[in-house]
CSV table of C-alpha atoms in Angstrom, one decimal:
chain,number,residue,atom,x,y,z
A,1,GLY,CA,-15.7,-7.3,12.3
A,2,ALA,CA,-16.0,-3.0,11.1
A,3,GLY,CA,-12.6,-3.4,9.3
A,4,VAL,CA,-9.2,-5.6,8.4
A,5,SER,CA,-7.7,-8.1,11.4
A,6,GLN,CA,-5.0,-8.8,11.9
A,7,SER,CA,-2.9,-10.5,14.3
A,8,PRO,CA,-0.1,-10.8,16.0
A,9,SER,CA,0.5,-6.7,16.1
A,10,ASN,CA,4.1,-7.5,16.5
A,11,LYS,CA,6.3,-10.4,16.8
A,12,VAL,CA,10.2,-11.0,17.4
A,13,THR,CA,11.4,-14.4,16.1
A,14,GLU,CA,14.7,-15.8,15.5
A,15,LYS,CA,16.3,-16.6,12.3
A,16,GLY,CA,15.5,-19.5,11.2
A,17,LYS,CA,12.1,-20.0,13.1
A,18,ASP,CA,9.0,-20.3,11.6
A,19,VAL,CA,6.1,-17.3,11.8
A,20,GLU,CA,2.1,-17.5,11.3
A,21,LEU,CA,0.4,-13.9,10.1
A,22,ARG,CA,-2.7,-13.4,10.3
A,23,CYS,CA,-5.0,-12.2,8.5
A,24,ASP,CA,-9.1,-11.4,9.1
A,25,PRO,CA,-10.6,-9.2,5.8
A,26,ILE,CA,-13.8,-7.4,6.5
A,27,SER,CA,-16.7,-9.9,6.1
A,28,GLY,CA,-17.8,-10.4,2.2
A,29,HIS,CA,-15.1,-8.8,0.5
A,30,THR,CA,-14.1,-12.0,-1.6
A,31,ALA,CA,-10.4,-9.7,-2.6
A,32,LEU,CA,-7.6,-10.0,-0.3
A,33,TYR,CA,-3.9,-9.0,-0.5
A,34,TRP,CA,-0.8,-9.3,1.4
A,35,TYR,CA,2.0,-6.3,0.8
A,36,ARG,CA,4.9,-6.1,2.8
A,37,GLN,CA,6.8,-2.9,3.8
A,38,SER,CA,10.2,-3.1,4.1
A,39,LEU,CA,12.2,-0.1,5.5
A,40,GLY,CA,12.5,2.5,3.3
A,41,GLN,CA,10.4,0.6,0.4
A,42,GLY,CA,7.1,0.8,-0.7
A,43,LEU,CA,4.2,-1.5,-0.3
A,44,GLU,CA,5.5,-4.5,-2.5
A,45,PHE,CA,2.0,-7.4,-3.3
A,46,LEU,CA,3.3,-10.2,-2.3
A,47,ILE,CA,0.4,-12.6,-3.0
A,48,TYR,CA,-4.1,-12.0,-4.4
A,49,PHE,CA,-7.0,-14.1,-2.9
A,50,GLN,CA,-10.7,-13.7,-4.8
A,51,GLY,CA,-13.0,-16.0,-4.1
A,52,ASN,CA,-12.6,-19.4,-5.4
A,53,SER,CA,-10.0,-18.6,-7.7
A,54,ALA,CA,-6.3,-19.8,-7.9
A,55,PRO,CA,-4.4,-17.5,-6.3
A,56,ASP,CA,-2.3,-15.5,-7.5
A,57,LYS,CA,1.3,-15.7,-5.7
A,58,SER,CA,3.3,-14.3,-8.4
A,59,GLY,CA,4.7,-11.4,-6.2
A,60,LEU,CA,6.5,-13.7,-3.1
A,61,PRO,CA,9.3,-14.2,-3.1
A,62,SER,CA,10.6,-17.0,-2.6
A,63,ASP,CA,9.2,-20.7,-1.7
A,64,ARG,CA,9.9,-20.0,1.7
A,65,PHE,CA,7.3,-18.2,1.7
A,66,SER,CA,3.2,-19.6,1.7
A,67,ALA,CA,-0.1,-17.8,1.9
A,68,GLU,CA,-3.7,-20.4,2.9
A,69,ARG,CA,-7.4,-18.6,2.9
A,70,THR,CA,-9.5,-20.3,4.6
A,71,GLY,CA,-13.1,-20.8,3.0
A,72,GLY,CA,-13.1,-17.6,1.5
A,73,SER,CA,-12.3,-16.2,4.7
A,74,VAL,CA,-10.3,-16.1,6.8
A,75,SER,CA,-6.2,-15.9,5.8
A,76,THR,CA,-2.4,-17.0,6.3
A,77,LEU,CA,1.1,-16.0,5.9
A,78,THR,CA,3.2,-18.2,7.2
A,79,ILE,CA,6.9,-17.9,6.3
A,80,GLN,CA,9.6,-20.6,6.7
A,81,ARG,CA,13.9,-20.6,8.3
A,82,THR,CA,13.3,-16.0,8.5
A,83,GLN,CA,16.0,-14.3,7.6
A,84,GLN,CA,16.8,-11.1,8.6
A,85,GLU,CA,16.2,-10.3,5.5
A,86,ASP,CA,11.9,-10.9,6.3
A,87,SER,CA,11.8,-8.0,8.6
A,88,ALA,CA,9.4,-6.1,6.8
A,89,VAL,CA,5.5,-4.5,8.3
A,90,TYR,CA,3.1,-7.5,7.1
A,91,LEU,CA,0.2,-5.7,5.6
A,92,CYS,CA,-3.5,-7.3,5.2
A,93,ALA,CA,-5.8,-5.4,2.6
A,94,SER,CA,-10.0,-6.7,1.1
A,95,SER,CA,-11.9,-5.4,-0.9
A,96,VAL,CA,-15.1,-6.2,-2.7
A,97,GLN,CA,-14.0,-7.3,-5.5
A,98,GLY,CA,-9.9,-6.2,-6.2
A,99,GLY,CA,-9.0,-3.1,-8.1
A,100,ASP,CA,-9.4,0.5,-5.6
A,101,GLY,CA,-11.4,0.4,-2.1
A,102,TYR,CA,-9.3,-1.8,-0.2
A,103,THR,CA,-8.9,-1.8,3.4
A,104,PHE,CA,-5.7,-1.9,4.2
A,105,GLY,CA,-5.3,-3.8,8.2
A,106,SER,CA,-2.4,-2.1,11.0
A,107,GLY,CA,0.2,-4.8,9.2
A,108,THR,CA,2.5,-6.8,10.9
A,109,ARG,CA,5.1,-5.8,12.3
A,110,LEU,CA,8.2,-8.7,12.3
A,111,THR,CA,11.5,-8.3,13.3
A,112,VAL,CA,13.7,-11.5,12.9
A,113,VAL,CA,17.2,-11.7,14.9
B,1,ASP,CA,12.2,-1.6,-11.7
B,2,GLN,CA,10.4,0.5,-9.6
B,3,GLN,CA,7.0,1.2,-12.3
B,4,VAL,CA,5.1,4.2,-9.6
B,5,LYS,CA,8.3,6.4,-8.0
B,6,GLN,CA,7.8,8.8,-5.3
B,7,ASN,CA,11.0,10.5,-5.7
B,8,SER,CA,10.6,12.7,-2.8
B,9,PRO,CA,11.1,10.7,-0.2
B,10,SER,CA,9.9,14.0,3.0
B,11,LEU,CA,8.2,16.8,2.5
B,12,SER,CA,8.2,19.8,5.4
B,13,VAL,CA,5.2,22.9,4.7
B,14,GLN,CA,4.0,25.5,6.5
B,15,GLU,CA,0.6,24.9,8.2
B,16,GLY,CA,-1.7,26.9,5.9
B,17,ARG,CA,0.8,27.0,3.0
B,18,ILE,CA,0.3,24.6,0.4
B,19,SER,CA,1.8,21.0,-0.2
B,20,ILE,CA,2.5,19.4,-3.1
B,21,LEU,CA,3.4,15.8,-2.9
B,22,ASN,CA,5.0,14.5,-6.0
B,23,CYS,CA,4.9,10.6,-8.6
B,24,ASP,CA,6.0,9.6,-11.5
B,25,TYR,CA,5.0,6.2,-13.3
B,26,THR,CA,7.0,4.7,-16.2
B,27,ASN,CA,3.8,3.0,-17.7
B,28,SER,CA,2.0,4.1,-19.6
B,29,MET,CA,-0.8,1.1,-19.3
B,30,PHE,CA,-1.9,2.7,-16.2
B,31,ASP,CA,-4.7,4.2,-17.1
B,32,TYR,CA,-6.2,4.3,-12.5
B,33,PHE,CA,-4.0,6.2,-9.9
B,34,LEU,CA,-4.5,6.0,-5.9
B,35,TRP,CA,-3.4,7.9,-2.8
B,36,TYR,CA,-2.8,6.7,0.4
B,37,LYS,CA,-2.3,8.2,3.5
B,38,LYS,CA,-0.9,6.4,6.2
B,39,TYR,CA,-0.1,7.3,10.3
B,40,PRO,CA,1.9,4.9,12.1
B,41,ALA,CA,1.5,1.8,13.2
B,42,GLU,CA,-1.5,1.8,11.2
B,43,GLY,CA,-2.8,0.8,8.0
B,44,PRO,CA,-2.7,3.3,4.1
B,45,THR,CA,-5.7,4.5,4.1
B,46,PHE,CA,-7.6,5.8,0.9
B,47,LEU,CA,-8.0,9.3,0.5
B,48,ILE,CA,-7.8,10.2,-3.4
B,49,SER,CA,-8.0,8.7,-6.9
B,50,ILE,CA,-8.0,9.9,-10.1
B,51,SER,CA,-8.7,8.3,-13.8
B,52,SER,CA,-7.0,8.9,-17.1
B,53,ILE,CA,-10.0,9.9,-18.6
B,54,LYS,CA,-9.4,13.5,-17.0
B,55,ASP,CA,-6.7,15.0,-15.8
B,56,LYS,CA,-7.6,16.4,-12.0
B,57,ASN,CA,-10.1,15.3,-9.5
B,58,GLU,CA,-10.8,17.8,-5.9
B,59,ASP,CA,-12.7,16.6,-3.2
B,60,GLY,CA,-12.0,18.9,-0.1
B,61,ARG,CA,-9.2,20.2,0.9
B,62,PHE,CA,-6.7,17.8,-2.0
B,63,THR,CA,-6.6,17.8,-5.0
B,64,VAL,CA,-4.9,15.2,-7.9
B,65,PHE,CA,-3.5,16.1,-11.0
B,66,LEU,CA,-2.8,13.4,-13.6
B,67,ASN,CA,-0.1,14.7,-16.9
B,68,LYS,CA,-0.6,11.4,-18.4
B,69,SER,CA,2.6,13.0,-21.7
B,70,ALA,CA,4.3,13.2,-19.3
B,71,LYS,CA,3.3,9.9,-16.8
B,72,HIS,CA,3.7,12.9,-13.5
B,73,LEU,CA,0.6,12.6,-10.4
B,74,SER,CA,0.4,15.1,-7.9
B,75,LEU,CA,-1.2,15.2,-4.4
B,76,HIS,CA,-2.0,19.4,-3.3
B,77,ILE,CA,-3.6,20.0,-0.4
B,78,VAL,CA,-4.0,23.7,0.7
B,79,PRO,CA,-4.5,24.8,3.5
B,80,SER,CA,-2.4,22.0,5.2
B,81,GLN,CA,-2.2,20.9,8.7
B,82,PRO,CA,-1.0,19.5,11.4
B,83,GLY,CA,-3.2,16.5,11.1
B,84,ASP,CA,-2.2,15.7,7.5
B,85,SER,CA,1.3,15.3,8.4
B,86,ALA,CA,1.7,11.0,7.7
B,87,VAL,CA,3.3,9.5,4.5
B,88,TYR,CA,1.0,9.4,1.3
B,89,PHE,CA,1.8,6.9,-1.1
B,90,CYS,CA,1.1,7.2,-4.7
B,91,ALA,CA,-0.5,3.7,-6.3
B,92,ALA,CA,-1.6,2.4,-9.2
B,93,LEU,CA,-4.1,0.5,-10.4
B,94,ASP,CA,-2.4,-2.7,-12.5
B,95,GLY,CA,-5.6,-3.4,-14.3
B,96,GLY,CA,-4.8,-7.3,-15.1
B,97,ALA,CA,-6.7,-10.6,-13.4
B,98,THR,CA,-5.7,-9.6,-10.2
B,99,ASN,CA,-6.4,-5.8,-9.8
B,100,LYS,CA,-3.6,-4.6,-7.9
B,101,LEU,CA,-2.0,-1.7,-6.5
B,102,ILE,CA,1.5,-1.1,-6.9
B,103,PHE,CA,3.1,1.7,-4.3
B,104,GLY,CA,5.9,4.0,-5.1
B,105,THR,CA,7.3,4.3,-1.6
B,106,GLY,CA,6.5,7.2,0.3
B,107,THR,CA,7.0,10.3,0.5
B,108,LEU,CA,7.0,11.6,4.6
B,109,LEU,CA,5.2,15.2,5.0
B,110,ALA,CA,5.6,17.1,7.4
B,111,VAL,CA,3.1,19.7,8.9
B,112,GLN,CA,4.7,22.5,11.2
B,113,PRO,CA,2.4,24.2,13.2
C-alpha cells in the first residue's frame, strides 16, 4: 500500500488478556519501528527491525512485550497479560534504512480495562 | 531520563502571528534533529529537520533554529494558520546502530482564527 497500515485502529481489552497489534509497512522499507505514546508522554521507542538483522529490543518495557517481523515485511507486537499501564497509542513506522524519513502509521489505541 | 524535552505542553497564537515552539536536549552527541506534526487520530508526519553543521533551516513558513552550545532548538511558523493546529514533536536522531529517533513529549499548538 501507499502508507504504513496498522490494525486494529482501536482495541479495548480486559486486564490479563493477550493482545496482538499488526503493522504493515511500506513496501521496500527495510527498517521498522514500534513506538508508543502514553497519556501526556512523548513517543517511547519500543523495538526496531532492520532487514534480517537481530532486532533491537532495548525499548520493550517488560518481558510481557514481544514483536516479530515475518519475511521482512509485516510486524506483530504482542502484549501478554495486559495491564492498565499498557493503555497507550502504539505507533509503527517504517523507513528505507532507518534514521530520518520515518513514515508513521495512524496507530492502534489500546485501552486495558 | 528525558533526553529531549519540550517544556511547554501547549501554546496558543493568533492567526497570522508567529508560533515559536521550543525544544531542549541533553546529549551533546546528537547531531540531527527533526520536527514532526501530529493531528488527532493520525500518525506523526515529518515537517522539517536540521543537521548540527547548520544553525538554521528554512522551508516555506517553517524555520528551525539550532543553538548547539545551549543544546536548544526551536521551530518558527510564520504566519501561523488555523490548519497548523496540531501537536508538534521534536526528535533527535540517536546515531547508534539503531538510528532510532528520541522524541520529546510534544507541544499542542492552537492557532486561533
